Tab-separated table of N, CA and C in Angstrom:
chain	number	residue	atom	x	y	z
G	1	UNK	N	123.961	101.360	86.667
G	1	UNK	CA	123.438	101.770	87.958
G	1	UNK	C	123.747	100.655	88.962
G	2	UNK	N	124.157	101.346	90.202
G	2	UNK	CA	124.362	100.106	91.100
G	2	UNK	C	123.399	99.218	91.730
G	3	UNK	N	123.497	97.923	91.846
G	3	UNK	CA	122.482	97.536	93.215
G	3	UNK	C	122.002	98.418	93.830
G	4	UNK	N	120.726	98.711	94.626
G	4	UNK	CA	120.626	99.193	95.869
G	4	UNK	C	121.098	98.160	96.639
G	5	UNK	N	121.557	99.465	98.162
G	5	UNK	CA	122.021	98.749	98.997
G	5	UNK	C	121.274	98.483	100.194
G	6	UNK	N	120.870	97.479	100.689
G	6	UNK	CA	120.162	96.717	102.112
G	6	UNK	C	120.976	96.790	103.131
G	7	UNK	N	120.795	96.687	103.878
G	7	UNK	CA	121.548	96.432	105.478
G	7	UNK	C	122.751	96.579	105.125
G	8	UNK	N	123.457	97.235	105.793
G	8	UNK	CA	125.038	97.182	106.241
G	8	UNK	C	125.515	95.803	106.879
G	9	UNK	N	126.261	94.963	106.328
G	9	UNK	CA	127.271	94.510	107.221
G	9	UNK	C	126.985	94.371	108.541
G	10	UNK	N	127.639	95.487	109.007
G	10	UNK	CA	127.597	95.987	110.295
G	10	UNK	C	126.262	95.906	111.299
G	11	UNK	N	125.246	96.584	110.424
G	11	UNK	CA	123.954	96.589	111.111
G	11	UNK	C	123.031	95.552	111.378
G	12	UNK	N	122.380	95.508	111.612
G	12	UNK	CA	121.066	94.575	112.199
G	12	UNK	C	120.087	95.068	111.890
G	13	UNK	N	118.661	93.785	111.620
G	13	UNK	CA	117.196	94.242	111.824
G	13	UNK	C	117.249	95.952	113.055
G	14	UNK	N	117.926	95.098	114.037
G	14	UNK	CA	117.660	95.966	115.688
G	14	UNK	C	117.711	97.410	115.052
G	15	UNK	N	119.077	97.803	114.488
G	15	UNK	CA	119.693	98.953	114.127
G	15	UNK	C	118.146	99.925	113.592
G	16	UNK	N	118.138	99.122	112.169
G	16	UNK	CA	116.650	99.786	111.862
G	16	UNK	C	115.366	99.983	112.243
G	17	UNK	N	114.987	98.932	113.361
G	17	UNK	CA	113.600	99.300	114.448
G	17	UNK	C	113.637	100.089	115.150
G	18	UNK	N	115.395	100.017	115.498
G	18	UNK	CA	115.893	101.219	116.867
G	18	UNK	C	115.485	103.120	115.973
G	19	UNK	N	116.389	102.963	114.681
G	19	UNK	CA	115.857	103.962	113.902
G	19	UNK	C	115.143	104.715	113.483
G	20	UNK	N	113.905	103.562	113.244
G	20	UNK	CA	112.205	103.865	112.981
G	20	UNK	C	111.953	104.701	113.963
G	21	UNK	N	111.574	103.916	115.516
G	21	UNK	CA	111.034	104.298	116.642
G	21	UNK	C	111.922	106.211	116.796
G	22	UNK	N	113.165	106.157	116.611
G	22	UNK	CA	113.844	107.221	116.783
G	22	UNK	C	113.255	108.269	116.001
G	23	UNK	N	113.149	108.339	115.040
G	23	UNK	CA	112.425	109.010	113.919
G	23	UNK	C	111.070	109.393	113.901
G	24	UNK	N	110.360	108.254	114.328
G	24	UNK	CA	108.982	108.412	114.092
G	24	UNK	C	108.429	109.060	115.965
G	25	UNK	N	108.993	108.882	116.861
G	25	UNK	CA	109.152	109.277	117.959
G	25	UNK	C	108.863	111.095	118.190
G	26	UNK	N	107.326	111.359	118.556
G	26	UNK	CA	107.045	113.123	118.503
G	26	UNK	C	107.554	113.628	119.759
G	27	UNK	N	107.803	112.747	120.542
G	27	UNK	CA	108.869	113.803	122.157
G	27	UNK	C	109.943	113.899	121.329
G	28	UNK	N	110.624	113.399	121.008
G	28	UNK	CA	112.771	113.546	120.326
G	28	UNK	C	112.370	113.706	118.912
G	29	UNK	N	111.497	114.976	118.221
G	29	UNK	CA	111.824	115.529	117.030
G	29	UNK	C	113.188	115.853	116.446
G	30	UNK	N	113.672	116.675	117.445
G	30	UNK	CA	114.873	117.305	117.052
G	30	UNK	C	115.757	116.959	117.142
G	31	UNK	N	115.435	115.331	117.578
G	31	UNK	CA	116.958	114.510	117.368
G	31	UNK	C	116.582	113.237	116.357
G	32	UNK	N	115.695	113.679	115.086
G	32	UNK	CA	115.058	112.695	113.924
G	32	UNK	C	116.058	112.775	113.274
G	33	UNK	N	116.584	113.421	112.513
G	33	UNK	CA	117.176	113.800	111.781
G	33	UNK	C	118.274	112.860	111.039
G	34	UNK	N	119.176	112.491	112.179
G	34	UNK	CA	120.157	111.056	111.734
G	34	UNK	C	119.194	109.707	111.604
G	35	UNK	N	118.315	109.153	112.421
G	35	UNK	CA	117.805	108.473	112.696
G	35	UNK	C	116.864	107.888	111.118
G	36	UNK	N	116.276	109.300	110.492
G	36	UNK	CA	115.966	109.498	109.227
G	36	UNK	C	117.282	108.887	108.202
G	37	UNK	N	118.263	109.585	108.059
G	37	UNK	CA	119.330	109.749	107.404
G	37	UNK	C	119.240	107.951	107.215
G	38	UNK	N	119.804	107.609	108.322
G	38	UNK	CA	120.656	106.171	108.855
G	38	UNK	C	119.209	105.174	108.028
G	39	UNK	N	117.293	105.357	108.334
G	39	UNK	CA	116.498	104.672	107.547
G	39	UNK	C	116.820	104.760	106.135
G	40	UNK	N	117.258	106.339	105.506
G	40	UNK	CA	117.209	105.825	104.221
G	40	UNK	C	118.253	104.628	103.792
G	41	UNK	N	119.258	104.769	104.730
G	41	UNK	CA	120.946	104.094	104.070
G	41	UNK	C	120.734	102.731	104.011
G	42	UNK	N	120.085	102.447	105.324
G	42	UNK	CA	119.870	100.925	105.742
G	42	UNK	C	119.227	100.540	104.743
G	43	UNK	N	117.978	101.021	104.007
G	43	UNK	CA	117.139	100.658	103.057
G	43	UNK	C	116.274	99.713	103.676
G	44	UNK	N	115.899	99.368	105.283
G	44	UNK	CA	115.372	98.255	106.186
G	44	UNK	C	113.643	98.349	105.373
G	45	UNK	N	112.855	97.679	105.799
G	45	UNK	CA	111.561	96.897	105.269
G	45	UNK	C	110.779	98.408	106.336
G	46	UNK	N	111.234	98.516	107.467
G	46	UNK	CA	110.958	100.014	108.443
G	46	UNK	C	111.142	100.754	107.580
G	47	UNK	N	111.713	101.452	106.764
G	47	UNK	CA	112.373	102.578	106.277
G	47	UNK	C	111.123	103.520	105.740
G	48	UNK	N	110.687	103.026	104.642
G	48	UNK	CA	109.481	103.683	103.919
G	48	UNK	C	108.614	104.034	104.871
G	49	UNK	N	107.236	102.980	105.719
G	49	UNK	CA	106.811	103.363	106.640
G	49	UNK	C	106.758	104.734	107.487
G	50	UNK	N	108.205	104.404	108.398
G	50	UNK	CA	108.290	105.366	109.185
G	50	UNK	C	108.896	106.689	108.760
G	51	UNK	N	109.394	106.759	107.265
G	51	UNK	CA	109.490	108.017	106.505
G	51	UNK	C	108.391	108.546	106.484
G	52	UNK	N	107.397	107.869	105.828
G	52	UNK	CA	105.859	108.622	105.902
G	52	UNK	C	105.184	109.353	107.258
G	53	UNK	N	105.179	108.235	108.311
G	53	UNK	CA	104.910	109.047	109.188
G	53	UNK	C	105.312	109.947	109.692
G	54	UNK	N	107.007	109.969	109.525
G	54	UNK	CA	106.675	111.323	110.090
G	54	UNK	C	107.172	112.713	109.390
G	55	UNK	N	107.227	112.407	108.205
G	55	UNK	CA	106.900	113.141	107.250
G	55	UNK	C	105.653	113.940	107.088
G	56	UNK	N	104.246	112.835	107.056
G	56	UNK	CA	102.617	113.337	107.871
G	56	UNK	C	102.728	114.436	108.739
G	57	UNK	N	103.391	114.241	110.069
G	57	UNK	CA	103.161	114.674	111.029
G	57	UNK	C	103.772	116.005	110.865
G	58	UNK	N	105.125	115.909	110.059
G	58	UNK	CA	105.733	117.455	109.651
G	58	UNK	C	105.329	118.013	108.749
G	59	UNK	N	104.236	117.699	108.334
G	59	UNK	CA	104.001	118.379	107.112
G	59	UNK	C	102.155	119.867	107.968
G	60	UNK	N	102.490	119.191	109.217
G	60	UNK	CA	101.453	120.494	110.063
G	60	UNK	C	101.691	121.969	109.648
G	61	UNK	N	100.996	122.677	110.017
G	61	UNK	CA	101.194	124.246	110.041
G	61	UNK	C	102.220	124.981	110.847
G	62	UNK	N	102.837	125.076	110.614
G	62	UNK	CA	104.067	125.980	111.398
G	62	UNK	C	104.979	124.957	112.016
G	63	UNK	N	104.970	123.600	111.657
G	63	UNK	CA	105.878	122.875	112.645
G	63	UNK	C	107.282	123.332	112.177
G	64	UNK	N	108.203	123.399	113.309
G	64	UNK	CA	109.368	124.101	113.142
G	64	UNK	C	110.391	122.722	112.687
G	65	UNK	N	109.935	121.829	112.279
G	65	UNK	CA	111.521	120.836	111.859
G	65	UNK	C	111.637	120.575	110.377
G	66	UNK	N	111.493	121.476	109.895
G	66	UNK	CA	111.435	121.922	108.284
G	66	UNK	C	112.382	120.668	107.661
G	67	UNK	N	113.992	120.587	108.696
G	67	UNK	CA	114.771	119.770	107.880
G	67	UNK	C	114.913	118.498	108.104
G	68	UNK	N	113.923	117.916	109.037
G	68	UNK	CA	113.514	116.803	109.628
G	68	UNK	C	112.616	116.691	107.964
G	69	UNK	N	111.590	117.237	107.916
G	69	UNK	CA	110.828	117.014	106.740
G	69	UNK	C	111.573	116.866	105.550
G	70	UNK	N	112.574	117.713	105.370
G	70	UNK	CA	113.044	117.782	104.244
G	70	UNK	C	113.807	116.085	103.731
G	71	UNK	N	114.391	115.988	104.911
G	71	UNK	CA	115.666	114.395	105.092
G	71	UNK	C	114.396	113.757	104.524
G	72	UNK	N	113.220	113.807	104.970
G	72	UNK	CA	112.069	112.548	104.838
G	72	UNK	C	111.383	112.471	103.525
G	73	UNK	N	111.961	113.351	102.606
G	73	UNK	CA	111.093	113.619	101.490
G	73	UNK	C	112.285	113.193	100.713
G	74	UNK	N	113.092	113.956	100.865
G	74	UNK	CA	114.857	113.355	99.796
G	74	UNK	C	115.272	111.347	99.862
G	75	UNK	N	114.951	111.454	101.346
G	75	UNK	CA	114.766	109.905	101.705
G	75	UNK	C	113.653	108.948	100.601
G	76	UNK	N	112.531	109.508	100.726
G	76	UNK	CA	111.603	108.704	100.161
G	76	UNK	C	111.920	108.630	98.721
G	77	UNK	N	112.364	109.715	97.993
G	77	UNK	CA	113.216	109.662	96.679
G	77	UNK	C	113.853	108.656	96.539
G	78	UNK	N	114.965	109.117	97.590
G	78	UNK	CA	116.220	107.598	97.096
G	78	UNK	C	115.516	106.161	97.249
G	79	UNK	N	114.361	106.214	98.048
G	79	UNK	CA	113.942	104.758	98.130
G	79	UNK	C	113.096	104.347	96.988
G	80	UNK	N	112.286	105.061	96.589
G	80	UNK	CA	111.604	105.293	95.432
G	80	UNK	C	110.255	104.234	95.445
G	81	UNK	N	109.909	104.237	96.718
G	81	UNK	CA	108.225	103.331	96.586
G	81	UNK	C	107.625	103.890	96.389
G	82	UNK	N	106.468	103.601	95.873
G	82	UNK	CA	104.717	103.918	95.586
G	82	UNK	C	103.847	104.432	96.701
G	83	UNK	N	104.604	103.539	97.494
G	83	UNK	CA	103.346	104.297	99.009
G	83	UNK	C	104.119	105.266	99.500
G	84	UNK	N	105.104	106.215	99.072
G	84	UNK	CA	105.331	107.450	99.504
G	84	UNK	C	104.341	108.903	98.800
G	85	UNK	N	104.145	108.221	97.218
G	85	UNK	CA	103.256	109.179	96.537
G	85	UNK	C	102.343	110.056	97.096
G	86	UNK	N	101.320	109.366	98.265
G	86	UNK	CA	100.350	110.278	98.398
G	86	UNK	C	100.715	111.455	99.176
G	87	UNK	N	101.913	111.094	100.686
G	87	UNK	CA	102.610	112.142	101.390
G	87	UNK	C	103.344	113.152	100.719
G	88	UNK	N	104.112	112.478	99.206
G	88	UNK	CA	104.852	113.203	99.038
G	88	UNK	C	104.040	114.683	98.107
G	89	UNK	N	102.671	113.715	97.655
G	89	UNK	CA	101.597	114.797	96.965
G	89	UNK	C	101.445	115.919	97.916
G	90	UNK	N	101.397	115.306	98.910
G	90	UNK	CA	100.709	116.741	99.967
G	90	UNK	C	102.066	117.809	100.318
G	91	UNK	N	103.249	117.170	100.283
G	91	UNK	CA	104.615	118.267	100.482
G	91	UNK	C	104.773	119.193	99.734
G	92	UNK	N	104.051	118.549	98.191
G	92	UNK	CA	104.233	119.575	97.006
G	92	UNK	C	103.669	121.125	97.582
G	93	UNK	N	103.109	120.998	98.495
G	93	UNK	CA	101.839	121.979	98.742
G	93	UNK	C	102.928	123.273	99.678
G	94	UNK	N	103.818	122.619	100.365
G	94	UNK	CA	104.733	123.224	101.118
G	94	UNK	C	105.852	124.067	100.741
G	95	UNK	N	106.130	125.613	100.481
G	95	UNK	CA	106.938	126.026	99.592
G	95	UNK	C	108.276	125.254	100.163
G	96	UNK	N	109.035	124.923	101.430
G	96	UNK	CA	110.024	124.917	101.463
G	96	UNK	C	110.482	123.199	101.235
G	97	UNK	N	109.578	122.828	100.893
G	97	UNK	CA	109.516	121.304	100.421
G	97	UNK	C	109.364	120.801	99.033
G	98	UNK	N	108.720	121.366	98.468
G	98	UNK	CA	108.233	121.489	97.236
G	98	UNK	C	109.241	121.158	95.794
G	99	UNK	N	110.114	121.658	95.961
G	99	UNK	CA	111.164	121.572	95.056
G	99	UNK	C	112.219	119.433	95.252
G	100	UNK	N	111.889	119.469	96.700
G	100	UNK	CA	112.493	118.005	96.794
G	100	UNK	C	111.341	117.273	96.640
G	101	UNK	N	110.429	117.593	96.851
G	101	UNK	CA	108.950	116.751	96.452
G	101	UNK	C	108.612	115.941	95.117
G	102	UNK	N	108.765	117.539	94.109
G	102	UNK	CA	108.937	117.018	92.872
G	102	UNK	C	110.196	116.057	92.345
G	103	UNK	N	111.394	116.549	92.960
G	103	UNK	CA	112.227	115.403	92.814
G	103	UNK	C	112.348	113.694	92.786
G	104	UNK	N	111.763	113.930	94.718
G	104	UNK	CA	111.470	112.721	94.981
G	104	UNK	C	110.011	111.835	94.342
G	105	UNK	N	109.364	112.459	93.273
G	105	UNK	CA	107.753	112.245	92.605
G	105	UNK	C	108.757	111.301	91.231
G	106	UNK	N	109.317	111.843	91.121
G	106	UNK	CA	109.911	111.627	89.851
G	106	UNK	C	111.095	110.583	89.858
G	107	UNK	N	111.426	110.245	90.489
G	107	UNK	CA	112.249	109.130	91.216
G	107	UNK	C	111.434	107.850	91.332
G	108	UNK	N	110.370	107.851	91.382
G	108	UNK	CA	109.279	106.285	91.821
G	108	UNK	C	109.065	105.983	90.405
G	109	UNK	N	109.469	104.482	90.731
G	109	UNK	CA	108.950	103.534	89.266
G	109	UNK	C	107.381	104.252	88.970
G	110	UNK	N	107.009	104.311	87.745
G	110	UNK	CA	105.705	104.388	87.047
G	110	UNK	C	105.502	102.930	86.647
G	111	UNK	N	104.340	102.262	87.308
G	111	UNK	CA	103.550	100.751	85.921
G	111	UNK	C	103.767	101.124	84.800
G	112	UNK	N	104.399	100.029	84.190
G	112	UNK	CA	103.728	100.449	82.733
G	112	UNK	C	102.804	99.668	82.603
């Protein structure tokens, strides 16, 4: 298995705060989406965090950014922390989430 990978080269702290804020940001929902994408890649110390939130926030009744949620749940997988567990408990609950939920559940180190 490879390293995970941290920061790009290319990128900066900036890149990933700029990201967060982009993402976690409820006026520009519908432009989360990369902003999501680009937190998981970076793998930044932001990343987890602001997956959750706004993952939380999509996980409302009828909110229409299903694939905003979805990026944020597949995301929290590939990152595979502990403090995604409890959000990702509550996605299980969501039929159109549900299936990457369990994925991403099963992806996080267990203590032994």
């Amino acid at each position: 298995m490879p390293p995970p990978r941290t920061l790009s080269p290319g990128w900066g702290p900036r890149t990933a705060r700029a990201a967060a804020a982009l993402a976690t940001n409820e006026l520009r929902v519908a432009y989360a989406l990369h902003p999501v994408r680009l937190l998981t890649e970076l793998r930044a110390p932001e990343a987890v965090p602001a997956l959750i939130t706004t993952l939380r926030r999509r996980l409302r009744p009828h909110d229409p950014y299903r694939r905003v949620a979805l990026a944020c749940v597949e995301g929290l997988g590939e990152l595979g922390d502990p403090r995604a567990e409890p959000v990702l408990g509550d996605a299980l609950a969501h039929p159109a989430l549900a299936e990457a939920a369990v994925r991403a559940l099963a992806r996080i180190p267990r203590p032994r």
